[in-house]
PDB file of C-alpha atoms in Angstrom:
ATOM      1  CA  MET A   1      21.970   1.954  13.190  1.00  0.00           C
ATOM      2  CA  SER A   2      21.643   5.153  11.114  1.00  0.00           C
ATOM      3  CA  ASN A   3      18.318   6.760  10.223  1.00  0.00           C
ATOM      4  CA  ASN A   4      18.876   5.894   6.544  1.00  0.00           C
ATOM      5  CA  VAL A   5      19.355   2.205   7.308  1.00  0.00           C
ATOM      6  CA  LYS A   6      16.277   2.213   9.556  1.00  0.00           C
ATOM      7  CA  GLY A   7      14.315   3.983   6.823  1.00  0.00           C
ATOM      8  CA  PHE A   8      15.254   1.492   4.114  1.00  0.00           C
ATOM      9  CA  LEU A   9      14.527  -1.471   6.372  1.00  0.00           C
ATOM     10  CA  ALA A  10      11.117   0.016   7.179  1.00  0.00           C
ATOM     11  CA  ALA A  11      10.416   0.687   3.477  1.00  0.00           C
ATOM     12  CA  THR A  12      11.367  -2.897   2.625  1.00  0.00           C
ATOM     13  CA  MET A  13       9.000  -4.293   5.241  1.00  0.00           C
ATOM     14  CA  ALA A  14       6.211  -1.953   4.085  1.00  0.00           C
ATOM     15  CA  ALA A  15       6.570  -3.084   0.468  1.00  0.00           C
ATOM     16  CA  ILE A  16       6.649  -6.790   1.301  1.00  0.00           C
ATOM     17  CA  CYS A  17       3.613  -6.508   3.584  1.00  0.00           C
ATOM     18  CA  TYR A  18       1.606  -4.460   1.067  1.00  0.00           C
ATOM     19  CA  GLY A  19       2.345  -7.024  -1.642  1.00  0.00           C
ATOM     20  CA  THR A  20       0.303  -9.623   0.262  1.00  0.00           C
ATOM     21  CA  ASN A  21      -3.063  -7.965  -0.529  1.00  0.00           C
ATOM     22  CA  PRO A  22      -4.211 -10.700  -2.959  1.00  0.00           C
ATOM     23  CA  LEU A  23      -3.568 -13.413  -0.352  1.00  0.00           C
ATOM     24  CA  GLY A  24      -6.627 -12.434   1.654  1.00  0.00           C
ATOM     25  CA  ALA A  25      -8.737 -10.626  -0.928  1.00  0.00           C
ATOM     26  CA  LEU A  26      -9.027 -13.327  -3.600  1.00  0.00           C
ATOM     27  CA  PRO A  27     -10.245 -16.143  -1.299  1.00  0.00           C
ATOM     28  CA  LEU A  28     -12.867 -13.770   0.140  1.00  0.00           C
ATOM     29  CA  TYR A  29     -14.003 -12.844  -3.374  1.00  0.00           C
ATOM     30  CA  ALA A  30     -14.235 -16.544  -4.186  1.00  0.00           C
ATOM     31  CA  ASP A  31     -16.584 -16.939  -1.195  1.00  0.00           C
ATOM     32  CA  GLY A  32     -18.862 -14.237  -2.618  1.00  0.00           C
ATOM     33  CA  ILE A  33     -17.798 -11.287  -0.417  1.00  0.00           C
ATOM     34  CA  ASN A  34     -17.929  -7.969  -2.306  1.00  0.00           C
ATOM     35  CA  SER A  35     -15.005  -5.540  -2.516  1.00  0.00           C
ATOM     36  CA  TYR A  36     -16.490  -2.955  -0.158  1.00  0.00           C
ATOM     37  CA  SER A  37     -17.064  -5.551   2.545  1.00  0.00           C
ATOM     38  CA  VAL A  38     -13.536  -6.930   2.145  1.00  0.00           C
ATOM     39  CA  VAL A  39     -11.971  -3.485   2.595  1.00  0.00           C
ATOM     40  CA  MET A  40     -14.342  -2.700   5.493  1.00  0.00           C
ATOM     41  CA  TYR A  41     -13.208  -5.824   7.381  1.00  0.00           C
ATOM     42  CA  ARG A  42      -9.598  -5.065   6.488  1.00  0.00           C
ATOM     43  CA  TYR A  43      -9.801  -1.596   8.026  1.00  0.00           C
ATOM     44  CA  GLY A  44     -12.133  -2.512  10.882  1.00  0.00           C
ATOM     45  CA  LEU A  45      -9.939  -5.324  12.184  1.00  0.00           C
ATOM     46  CA  ALA A  46      -6.853  -3.120  11.718  1.00  0.00           C
ATOM     47  CA  ILE A  47      -8.449  -0.506  14.009  1.00  0.00           C
ATOM     48  CA  VAL A  48      -8.966  -3.179  16.668  1.00  0.00           C
ATOM     49  CA  ILE A  49      -5.337  -4.340  16.377  1.00  0.00           C
ATOM     50  CA  PHE A  50      -4.000  -0.797  16.670  1.00  0.00           C
ATOM     51  CA  ALA A  51      -6.314  -0.005  19.599  1.00  0.00           C
ATOM     52  CA  VAL A  52      -5.198  -3.096  21.530  1.00  0.00           C
ATOM     53  CA  ILE A  53      -1.524  -2.253  20.988  1.00  0.00           C
ATOM     54  CA  MET A  54      -2.083   1.341  22.091  1.00  0.00           C
ATOM     55  CA  LEU A  55      -3.968   0.247  25.201  1.00  0.00           C
ATOM     56  CA  VAL A  56      -1.216  -2.226  26.133  1.00  0.00           C
ATOM     57  CA  ARG A  57       1.374   0.543  25.692  1.00  0.00           C
ATOM     58  CA  ARG A  58      -0.893   2.951  27.583  1.00  0.00           C
ATOM     59  CA  GLU A  59      -0.875   5.514  24.800  1.00  0.00           C
ATOM     60  CA  ASN A  60      -3.695   8.041  24.726  1.00  0.00           C
ATOM     61  CA  PHE A  61      -5.918   8.458  21.693  1.00  0.00           C
ATOM     62  CA  ARG A  62      -6.377  12.234  21.885  1.00  0.00           C
ATOM     63  CA  ILE A  63      -5.448  14.388  18.901  1.00  0.00           C
ATOM     64  CA  LYS A  64      -5.865  18.066  18.089  1.00  0.00           C
ATOM     65  CA  LEU A  65      -8.639  19.221  15.769  1.00  0.00           C
ATOM     66  CA  GLY A  66      -6.141  20.410  13.168  1.00  0.00           C
ATOM     67  CA  HIS A  67      -4.401  17.042  13.216  1.00  0.00           C
ATOM     68  CA  ALA A  68      -7.753  15.256  12.979  1.00  0.00           C
ATOM     69  CA  ILE A  69      -8.640  17.150   9.789  1.00  0.00           C
ATOM     70  CA  ARG A  70      -5.318  16.257   8.162  1.00  0.00           C
ATOM     71  CA  LEU A  71      -5.506  12.622   9.249  1.00  0.00           C
ATOM     72  CA  ALA A  72      -9.113  12.358   8.029  1.00  0.00           C
ATOM     73  CA  LEU A  73      -8.010  13.542   4.587  1.00  0.00           C
ATOM     74  CA  LEU A  74      -5.060  11.146   4.572  1.00  0.00           C
ATOM     75  CA  GLY A  75      -7.285   8.271   5.661  1.00  0.00           C
ATOM     76  CA  SER A  76      -9.792   9.032   2.902  1.00  0.00           C
ATOM     77  CA  ILE A  77      -7.052   9.148   0.263  1.00  0.00           C
ATOM     78  CA  PHE A  78      -5.550   5.856   1.414  1.00  0.00           C
ATOM     79  CA  ALA A  79      -8.979   4.211   1.660  1.00  0.00           C
ATOM     80  CA  LEU A  80      -9.928   5.255  -1.883  1.00  0.00           C
ATOM     81  CA  SER A  81      -6.570   3.939  -3.124  1.00  0.00           C
ATOM     82  CA  SER A  82      -7.302   0.581  -1.469  1.00  0.00           C
ATOM     83  CA  MET A  83     -10.848   0.537  -2.781  1.00  0.00           C
ATOM     84  CA  THR A  84      -9.913   1.139  -6.413  1.00  0.00           C
ATOM     85  CA  LEU A  85      -7.120  -1.480  -6.261  1.00  0.00           C
ATOM     86  CA  PHE A  86      -9.448  -4.108  -4.805  1.00  0.00           C
ATOM     87  CA  LEU A  87     -12.106  -3.285  -7.404  1.00  0.00           C
ATOM     88  CA  SER A  88      -9.510  -3.796 -10.163  1.00  0.00           C
ATOM     89  CA  PHE A  89      -9.099  -7.423  -9.029  1.00  0.00           C
ATOM     90  CA  HIS A  90     -12.503  -8.083 -10.619  1.00  0.00           C
ATOM     91  CA  TYR A  91     -11.235  -6.961 -14.036  1.00  0.00           C
ATOM     92  CA  MET A  92      -7.730  -8.461 -14.171  1.00  0.00           C
ATOM     93  CA  ALA A  93      -5.481 -10.907 -12.372  1.00  0.00           C
ATOM     94  CA  ALA A  94      -4.407  -9.657  -8.964  1.00  0.00           C
ATOM     95  CA  GLY A  95      -0.745 -10.228  -9.840  1.00  0.00           C
ATOM     96  CA  ILE A  96      -1.051  -8.016 -12.913  1.00  0.00           C
ATOM     97  CA  ALA A  97      -2.875  -5.325 -10.931  1.00  0.00           C
ATOM     98  CA  SER A  98      -0.216  -5.404  -8.205  1.00  0.00           C
ATOM     99  CA  THR A  99       2.488  -5.103 -10.856  1.00  0.00           C
ATOM    100  CA  LEU A 100       0.828  -2.178 -12.636  1.00  0.00           C
ATOM    101  CA  LEU A 101       0.375  -0.427  -9.301  1.00  0.00           C
ATOM    102  CA  PHE A 102       4.128   0.089  -9.217  1.00  0.00           C
ATOM    103  CA  VAL A 103       3.885   3.181 -11.436  1.00  0.00           C
ATOM    104  CA  TYR A 104       3.321   5.109  -8.173  1.00  0.00           C
ATOM    105  CA  PRO A 105       7.063   5.785  -7.603  1.00  0.00           C
ATOM    106  CA  ILE A 106       7.118   7.723 -10.885  1.00  0.00           C
ATOM    107  CA  MET A 107       3.966   9.592  -9.874  1.00  0.00           C
ATOM    108  CA  THR A 108       5.520  10.313  -6.459  1.00  0.00           C
ATOM    109  CA  ALA A 109       8.715  11.652  -8.033  1.00  0.00           C
ATOM    110  CA  MET A 110       6.696  13.784 -10.476  1.00  0.00           C
ATOM    111  CA  LEU A 111       4.525  15.220  -7.700  1.00  0.00           C
ATOM    112  CA  MET A 112       7.575  16.063  -5.589  1.00  0.00           C
ATOM    113  CA  THR A 113       9.197  17.746  -8.588  1.00  0.00           C
ATOM    114  CA  LEU A 114       6.136  19.655  -9.832  1.00  0.00           C
ATOM    115  CA  LEU A 115       4.733  20.723  -6.471  1.00  0.00           C
ATOM    116  CA  PHE A 116       7.823  21.044  -4.285  1.00  0.00           C
ATOM    117  CA  HIS A 117      10.648  21.446  -6.827  1.00  0.00           C
ATOM    118  CA  GLU A 118      12.535  18.398  -5.547  1.00  0.00           C
ATOM    119  CA  ARG A 119      15.451  17.576  -7.851  1.00  0.00           C
ATOM    120  CA  ILE A 120      15.424  14.062  -9.281  1.00  0.00           C
ATOM    121  CA  THR A 121      18.972  12.724  -9.058  1.00  0.00           C
ATOM    122  CA  TRP A 122      20.583  10.466 -11.653  1.00  0.00           C
ATOM    123  CA  GLY A 123      20.488   7.660  -9.105  1.00  0.00           C
ATOM    124  CA  ALA A 124      16.738   7.990  -8.561  1.00  0.00           C
ATOM    125  CA  SER A 125      16.148   8.179 -12.328  1.00  0.00           C
ATOM    126  CA  LEU A 126      18.250   5.048 -12.927  1.00  0.00           C
ATOM    127  CA  ALA A 127      16.508   3.232 -10.070  1.00  0.00           C
ATOM    128  CA  ILE A 128      13.073   4.031 -11.508  1.00  0.00           C
ATOM    129  CA  LEU A 129      14.167   2.939 -15.001  1.00  0.00           C
ATOM    130  CA  LEU A 130      15.599  -0.373 -13.757  1.00  0.00           C
ATOM    131  CA  ALA A 131      12.592  -1.095 -11.543  1.00  0.00           C
ATOM    132  CA  LEU A 132      10.053  -0.300 -14.257  1.00  0.00           C
ATOM    133  CA  SER A 133      11.966  -2.477 -16.730  1.00  0.00           C
ATOM    134  CA  GLY A 134      11.684  -5.275 -14.200  1.00  0.00           C
ATOM    135  CA  VAL A 135       7.967  -4.669 -13.787  1.00  0.00           C
ATOM    136  CA  VAL A 136       7.492  -4.907 -17.570  1.00  0.00           C
ATOM    137  CA  LEU A 137       9.182  -8.308 -17.513  1.00  0.00           C
ATOM    138  CA  LEU A 138       7.132  -9.440 -14.518  1.00  0.00           C
ATOM    139  CA  TYR A 139       3.921  -8.520 -16.338  1.00  0.00           C
ATOM    140  CA  HIS A 140       2.478 -11.741 -17.747  1.00  0.00           C
ATOM    141  CA  GLY A 141      -0.782 -11.365 -19.614  1.00  0.00           C
ATOM    142  CA  GLU A 142      -2.632 -14.330 -21.086  1.00  0.00           C
ATOM    143  CA  GLY A 143      -1.539 -14.637 -24.702  1.00  0.00           C
ATOM    144  CA  ASP A 144      -2.307 -11.572 -26.814  1.00  0.00           C
ATOM    145  CA  SER A 145      -5.391 -10.566 -24.845  1.00  0.00           C
ATOM    146  CA  LYS A 146      -5.699  -6.877 -24.005  1.00  0.00           C
ATOM    147  CA  LEU A 147      -6.014  -5.576 -20.487  1.00  0.00           C
ATOM    148  CA  SER A 148      -9.413  -4.429 -19.307  1.00  0.00           C
ATOM    149  CA  THR A 149      -9.679  -0.666 -19.739  1.00  0.00           C
ATOM    150  CA  ALA A 150     -11.753  -0.354 -16.559  1.00  0.00           C
ATOM    151  CA  GLY A 151      -9.278  -2.439 -14.586  1.00  0.00           C
ATOM    152  CA  PHE A 152      -6.307  -0.491 -15.933  1.00  0.00           C
ATOM    153  CA  LEU A 153      -7.884   2.881 -15.084  1.00  0.00           C
ATOM    154  CA  LEU A 154      -8.768   1.682 -11.578  1.00  0.00           C
ATOM    155  CA  VAL A 155      -5.168   0.619 -10.927  1.00  0.00           C
ATOM    156  CA  MET A 156      -3.783   3.895 -12.313  1.00  0.00           C
ATOM    157  CA  PHE A 157      -6.128   5.890 -10.078  1.00  0.00           C
ATOM    158  CA  SER A 158      -5.144   3.731  -7.097  1.00  0.00           C
ATOM    159  CA  SER A 159      -1.479   4.339  -7.891  1.00  0.00           C
ATOM    160  CA  LEU A 160      -1.974   8.104  -8.154  1.00  0.00           C
ATOM    161  CA  LEU A 161      -3.825   8.224  -4.819  1.00  0.00           C
ATOM    162  CA  TYR A 162      -1.085   6.171  -3.125  1.00  0.00           C
ATOM    163  CA  ALA A 163       1.517   8.618  -4.491  1.00  0.00           C
ATOM    164  CA  VAL A 164      -0.533  11.540  -3.147  1.00  0.00           C
ATOM    165  CA  TYR A 165      -0.710   9.790   0.241  1.00  0.00           C
ATOM    166  CA  ILE A 166       3.069   9.297   0.372  1.00  0.00           C
ATOM    167  CA  VAL A 167       3.768  12.907  -0.595  1.00  0.00           C
ATOM    168  CA  SER A 168       1.208  14.197   1.909  1.00  0.00           C
ATOM    169  CA  VAL A 169       2.685  12.171   4.773  1.00  0.00           C
ATOM    170  CA  ASN A 170       6.085  13.613   3.907  1.00  0.00           C
ATOM    171  CA  ARG A 171       4.862  17.214   3.768  1.00  0.00           C
ATOM    172  CA  TRP A 172       2.283  17.230   6.571  1.00  0.00           C
ATOM    173  CA  SER A 173       4.620  16.737   9.480  1.00  0.00           C
ATOM    174  CA  VAL A 174       2.687  16.416  12.729  1.00  0.00           C
ATOM    175  CA  ASP A 175       4.096  15.788  16.186  1.00  0.00           C
ATOM    176  CA  ILE A 176       2.304  12.462  16.725  1.00  0.00           C
ATOM    177  CA  PRO A 177       3.899   9.054  17.517  1.00  0.00           C
ATOM    178  CA  PRO A 178       3.841   6.690  14.477  1.00  0.00           C
ATOM    179  CA  LEU A 179       1.460   4.240  16.163  1.00  0.00           C
ATOM    180  CA  LYS A 180      -1.161   6.853  17.013  1.00  0.00           C
ATOM    181  CA  TYR A 181      -0.693   8.509  13.615  1.00  0.00           C
ATOM    182  CA  THR A 182      -1.371   5.247  11.771  1.00  0.00           C
ATOM    183  CA  PHE A 183      -4.315   4.335  14.023  1.00  0.00           C
ATOM    184  CA  TRP A 184      -6.136   7.545  13.122  1.00  0.00           C
ATOM    185  CA  VAL A 185      -5.330   7.216   9.409  1.00  0.00           C
ATOM    186  CA  VAL A 186      -6.916   3.753   9.410  1.00  0.00           C
ATOM    187  CA  PHE A 187      -9.838   4.900  11.583  1.00  0.00           C
ATOM    188  CA  PHE A 188     -10.761   7.700   9.186  1.00  0.00           C
ATOM    189  CA  GLY A 189     -10.114   5.346   6.270  1.00  0.00           C
ATOM    190  CA  PHE A 190     -12.691   2.944   7.724  1.00  0.00           C
ATOM    191  CA  ILE A 191     -15.288   5.733   7.858  1.00  0.00           C
ATOM    192  CA  ALA A 192     -14.443   6.713   4.274  1.00  0.00           C
ATOM    193  CA  VAL A 193     -14.880   3.126   3.007  1.00  0.00           C
ATOM    194  CA  TYR A 194     -18.268   2.919   4.734  1.00  0.00           C
ATOM    195  CA  LEU A 195     -19.370   6.142   3.028  1.00  0.00           C
ATOM    196  CA  PHE A 196     -18.093   4.849  -0.331  1.00  0.00           C
ATOM    197  CA  SER A 197     -20.149   1.670   0.134  1.00  0.00           C
ATOM    198  CA  LEU A 198     -23.277   3.727   0.871  1.00  0.00           C
ATOM    199  CA  LEU A 199     -22.734   5.829  -2.262  1.00  0.00           C
ATOM    200  CA  ALA A 200     -22.198   2.690  -4.340  1.00  0.00           C
ATOM    201  CA  GLY A 201     -25.238   0.979  -2.825  1.00  0.00           C
ATOM    202  CA  ALA A 202     -23.108  -2.040  -1.901  1.00  0.00           C
ATOM    203  CA  PRO A 203     -24.291  -3.995   1.163  1.00  0.00           C
ATOM    204  CA  ILE A 204     -21.792  -4.886   3.881  1.00  0.00           C
ATOM    205  CA  GLN A 205     -21.821  -8.676   4.039  1.00  0.00           C
ATOM    206  CA  MET A 206     -21.212 -10.825   7.112  1.00  0.00           C
ATOM    207  CA  LEU A 207     -18.346 -13.295   7.375  1.00  0.00           C
ATOM    208  CA  HIS A 208     -19.556 -16.687   8.528  1.00  0.00           C
ATOM    209  CA  THR A 209     -16.590 -19.074   8.512  1.00  0.00           C
ATOM    210  CA  ALA A 210     -13.372 -19.160  10.500  1.00  0.00           C
ATOM    211  CA  LYS A 211     -11.469 -19.315   7.204  1.00  0.00           C
ATOM    212  CA  ASP A 212     -13.004 -16.044   6.012  1.00  0.00           C
ATOM    213  CA  TRP A 213     -12.178 -14.332   9.312  1.00  0.00           C
ATOM    214  CA  ALA A 214      -8.597 -15.597   9.039  1.00  0.00           C
ATOM    215  CA  PHE A 215      -8.249 -14.084   5.564  1.00  0.00           C
ATOM    216  CA  ALA A 216      -9.756 -10.811   6.780  1.00  0.00           C
ATOM    217  CA  PHE A 217      -7.322 -10.762   9.721  1.00  0.00           C
ATOM    218  CA  GLN A 218      -4.409 -11.307   7.335  1.00  0.00           C
ATOM    219  CA  LEU A 219      -5.560  -8.295   5.288  1.00  0.00           C
ATOM    220  CA  ALA A 220      -5.798  -6.212   8.440  1.00  0.00           C
ATOM    221  CA  LEU A 221      -2.410  -7.209   9.831  1.00  0.00           C
ATOM    222  CA  LEU A 222       0.017  -7.396   6.904  1.00  0.00           C
ATOM    223  CA  PRO A 223      -0.988  -4.958   4.118  1.00  0.00           C
ATOM    224  CA  THR A 224      -2.685  -2.532   6.527  1.00  0.00           C
ATOM    225  CA  VAL A 225      -1.296  -2.385  10.083  1.00  0.00           C
ATOM    226  CA  LEU A 226       2.310  -3.354   9.370  1.00  0.00           C
ATOM    227  CA  SER A 227       2.554  -1.825   5.895  1.00  0.00           C
ATOM    228  CA  LEU A 228       1.212   1.575   6.959  1.00  0.00           C
ATOM    229  CA  PHE A 229       3.238   1.610  10.165  1.00  0.00           C
ATOM    230  CA  PHE A 230       6.509   0.830   8.390  1.00  0.00           C
ATOM    231  CA  MET A 231       5.771   3.186   5.483  1.00  0.00           C
ATOM    232  CA  ASN A 232       5.186   6.132   7.808  1.00  0.00           C
ATOM    233  CA  ILE A 233       8.517   5.421   9.513  1.00  0.00           C
ATOM    234  CA  ALA A 234      10.295   5.089   6.160  1.00  0.00           C
ATOM    235  CA  ILE A 235       8.938   8.386   4.830  1.00  0.00           C
ATOM    236  CA  ALA A 236      10.050  10.166   8.006  1.00  0.00           C
ATOM    237  CA  LYS A 237      13.570   8.662   7.773  1.00  0.00           C
ATOM    238  CA  ILE A 238      14.411   8.743   4.046  1.00  0.00           C
ATOM    239  CA  GLY A 239      11.694  10.818   2.327  1.00  0.00           C
ATOM    240  CA  SER A 240       8.882  10.184  -0.154  1.00  0.00           C
ATOM    241  CA  THR A 241      10.706   9.322  -3.380  1.00  0.00           C
ATOM    242  CA  PRO A 242      13.139   6.690  -1.972  1.00  0.00           C
ATOM    243  CA  SER A 243      10.311   5.122   0.059  1.00  0.00           C
ATOM    244  CA  ALA A 244       8.174   4.897  -3.077  1.00  0.00           C
ATOM    245  CA  ILE A 245      10.993   3.379  -5.150  1.00  0.00           C
ATOM    246  CA  MET A 246      11.505   0.719  -2.488  1.00  0.00           C
ATOM    247  CA  GLY A 247       7.925  -0.291  -3.291  1.00  0.00           C
ATOM    248  CA  ALA A 248       9.478  -2.161  -6.229  1.00  0.00           C
ATOM    249  CA  LEU A 249       9.603  -5.094  -3.827  1.00  0.00           C
ATOM    250  CA  GLU A 250       5.782  -5.325  -3.927  1.00  0.00           C
ATOM    251  CA  PRO A 251       5.539  -7.041  -7.345  1.00  0.00           C
ATOM    252  CA  VAL A 252       8.523  -9.224  -6.373  1.00  0.00           C
ATOM    253  CA  THR A 253       6.504 -10.322  -3.325  1.00  0.00           C
ATOM    254  CA  ALA A 254       3.528 -11.077  -5.561  1.00  0.00           C
ATOM    255  CA  VAL A 255       5.672 -13.261  -7.834  1.00  0.00           C
ATOM    256  CA  ILE A 256       7.208 -15.159  -4.904  1.00  0.00           C
ATOM    257  CA  ILE A 257       3.742 -15.756  -3.414  1.00  0.00           C
ATOM    258  CA  GLY A 258       2.502 -16.991  -6.779  1.00  0.00           C
ATOM    259  CA  VAL A 259       5.397 -19.420  -7.172  1.00  0.00           C
ATOM    260  CA  CYS A 260       5.400 -20.722  -3.586  1.00  0.00           C
ATOM    261  CA  LEU A 261       1.673 -20.870  -2.836  1.00  0.00           C
ATOM    262  CA  PHE A 262      -0.059 -21.102  -6.196  1.00  0.00           C
ATOM    263  CA  HIS A 263       2.604 -23.160  -8.001  1.00  0.00           C
ATOM    264  CA  GLU A 264       3.222 -20.661 -10.789  1.00  0.00           C
ATOM    265  CA  THR A 265       6.148 -21.470 -13.075  1.00  0.00           C
ATOM    266  CA  ILE A 266       9.560 -19.874 -12.556  1.00  0.00           C
ATOM    267  CA  THR A 267      10.783 -18.574 -15.932  1.00  0.00           C
ATOM    268  CA  LEU A 268      13.887 -16.758 -17.134  1.00  0.00           C
ATOM    269  CA  ARG A 269      11.687 -13.713 -17.701  1.00  0.00           C
ATOM    270  CA  LEU A 270      10.567 -13.712 -14.058  1.00  0.00           C
ATOM    271  CA  CYS A 271      14.130 -14.078 -12.828  1.00  0.00           C
ATOM    272  CA  LEU A 272      15.356 -11.218 -15.024  1.00  0.00           C
ATOM    273  CA  GLY A 273      12.456  -9.038 -13.878  1.00  0.00           C
ATOM    274  CA  ILE A 274      13.230  -9.631 -10.219  1.00  0.00           C
ATOM    275  CA  LEU A 275      16.945  -8.992 -10.856  1.00  0.00           C
ATOM    276  CA  LEU A 276      16.211  -5.634 -12.520  1.00  0.00           C
ATOM    277  CA  ILE A 277      13.907  -4.559  -9.703  1.00  0.00           C
ATOM    278  CA  LEU A 278      16.422  -5.520  -7.036  1.00  0.00           C
ATOM    279  CA  SER A 279      19.103  -3.655  -9.008  1.00  0.00           C
ATOM    280  CA  GLY A 280      16.962  -0.522  -8.936  1.00  0.00           C
ATOM    281  CA  VAL A 281      16.440  -0.897  -5.209  1.00  0.00           C
ATOM    282  CA  THR A 282      20.185  -1.385  -4.715  1.00  0.00           C
ATOM    283  CA  VAL A 283      20.991   1.804  -6.642  1.00  0.00           C
ATOM    284  CA  ILE A 284      18.726   3.988  -4.524  1.00  0.00           C
ATOM    285  CA  VAL A 285      19.933   2.362  -1.279  1.00  0.00           C
ATOM    286  CA  LYS A 286      23.629   2.799  -2.139  1.00  0.00           C
ATOM    287  CA  GLN A 287      22.995   6.437  -3.080  1.00  0.00           C
ATOM    288  CA  LYS A 288      21.313   7.224   0.235  1.00  0.00           C
ATOM    289  CA  VAL A 289      23.158   5.109   2.810  1.00  0.00           C
TER     290      VAL A 289
END
C-alpha cells in the first residue's frame, strides 16, 4: 500500500471520528455539565487511553525540551479550537456548527499559500469548491432565522485554530513516533483547557452516572484519540491541504448520525450535499494517488 493511499485512509478515519463530537457533548450538556468540564473529561480520559497503549507497547514517555515546547503550543492551539467549538454548541445546533467548521480547509490552503508559498492546484481548488457547495446544501437552519453572531464567530475561530494546528503539524517535523506525539499534544491540551477554565471562572463538575462517563469516554476515544492519531499520520503522508480537504467527510458524518440516531429526515438537498462533498473528496484523491 502506497504512502498516498495510507494517508487518504488515515484522513478519512480522522474526519469520520472528529465528526462524532456532538454524540457525546450534547447529552452531557443536557445533564447540566458545562463546556469546560466536558472538554476536560474528553482530554483527561484520552490521556489515560494513550498512556495505557504506550505502556502496553513499552514506549517511553521522554521527550526533548525543544519538542516539549512545540508540542505544548500545538496542544494549546488544538485545545482552544475544541473549546470554542464546544462553546458554539450553546448558540446553535451542533450539526450546523459542525458544518460551518468545514471552512478550515480553505483557511489551511490560504495559510499554506501565504506563509509557505504552496501553489494551489486546479484540482485542490475544484475540490474545495465542490465540498463547500455541498456544505452549503447540508446547512439547514430553522426557517428564516439568522445564525447567532456569537456562535458563528466561535466556530470561525475554532476553524482558524484547527487550520493553524494542521499547518503547524506539517511544518514542525519532529522525530517522534505518532503515538507519543499525539499523547503529548493531548496532555498539553488538557493543561491548557484547565487554565482556560480558571480564567473563565468555570467550575469543573463531577460526572455521577455511568451514562455520563460513557459519553465522556466516547469523546475521548473517537474525536480525540483516534481522530488526532489518524490526522497526524495523514498530514505526514499527504500534506496539510489534502488532509484538510478530506475533512469534508465530517459534516457528512454529522448528517448520517442525525438520520440514523436522531431520526432526521433524508431530503434531496441532503443527498445532493453529500454527493458534492464526496465528489470534492474524489477529485483530491484521484489527483494525489
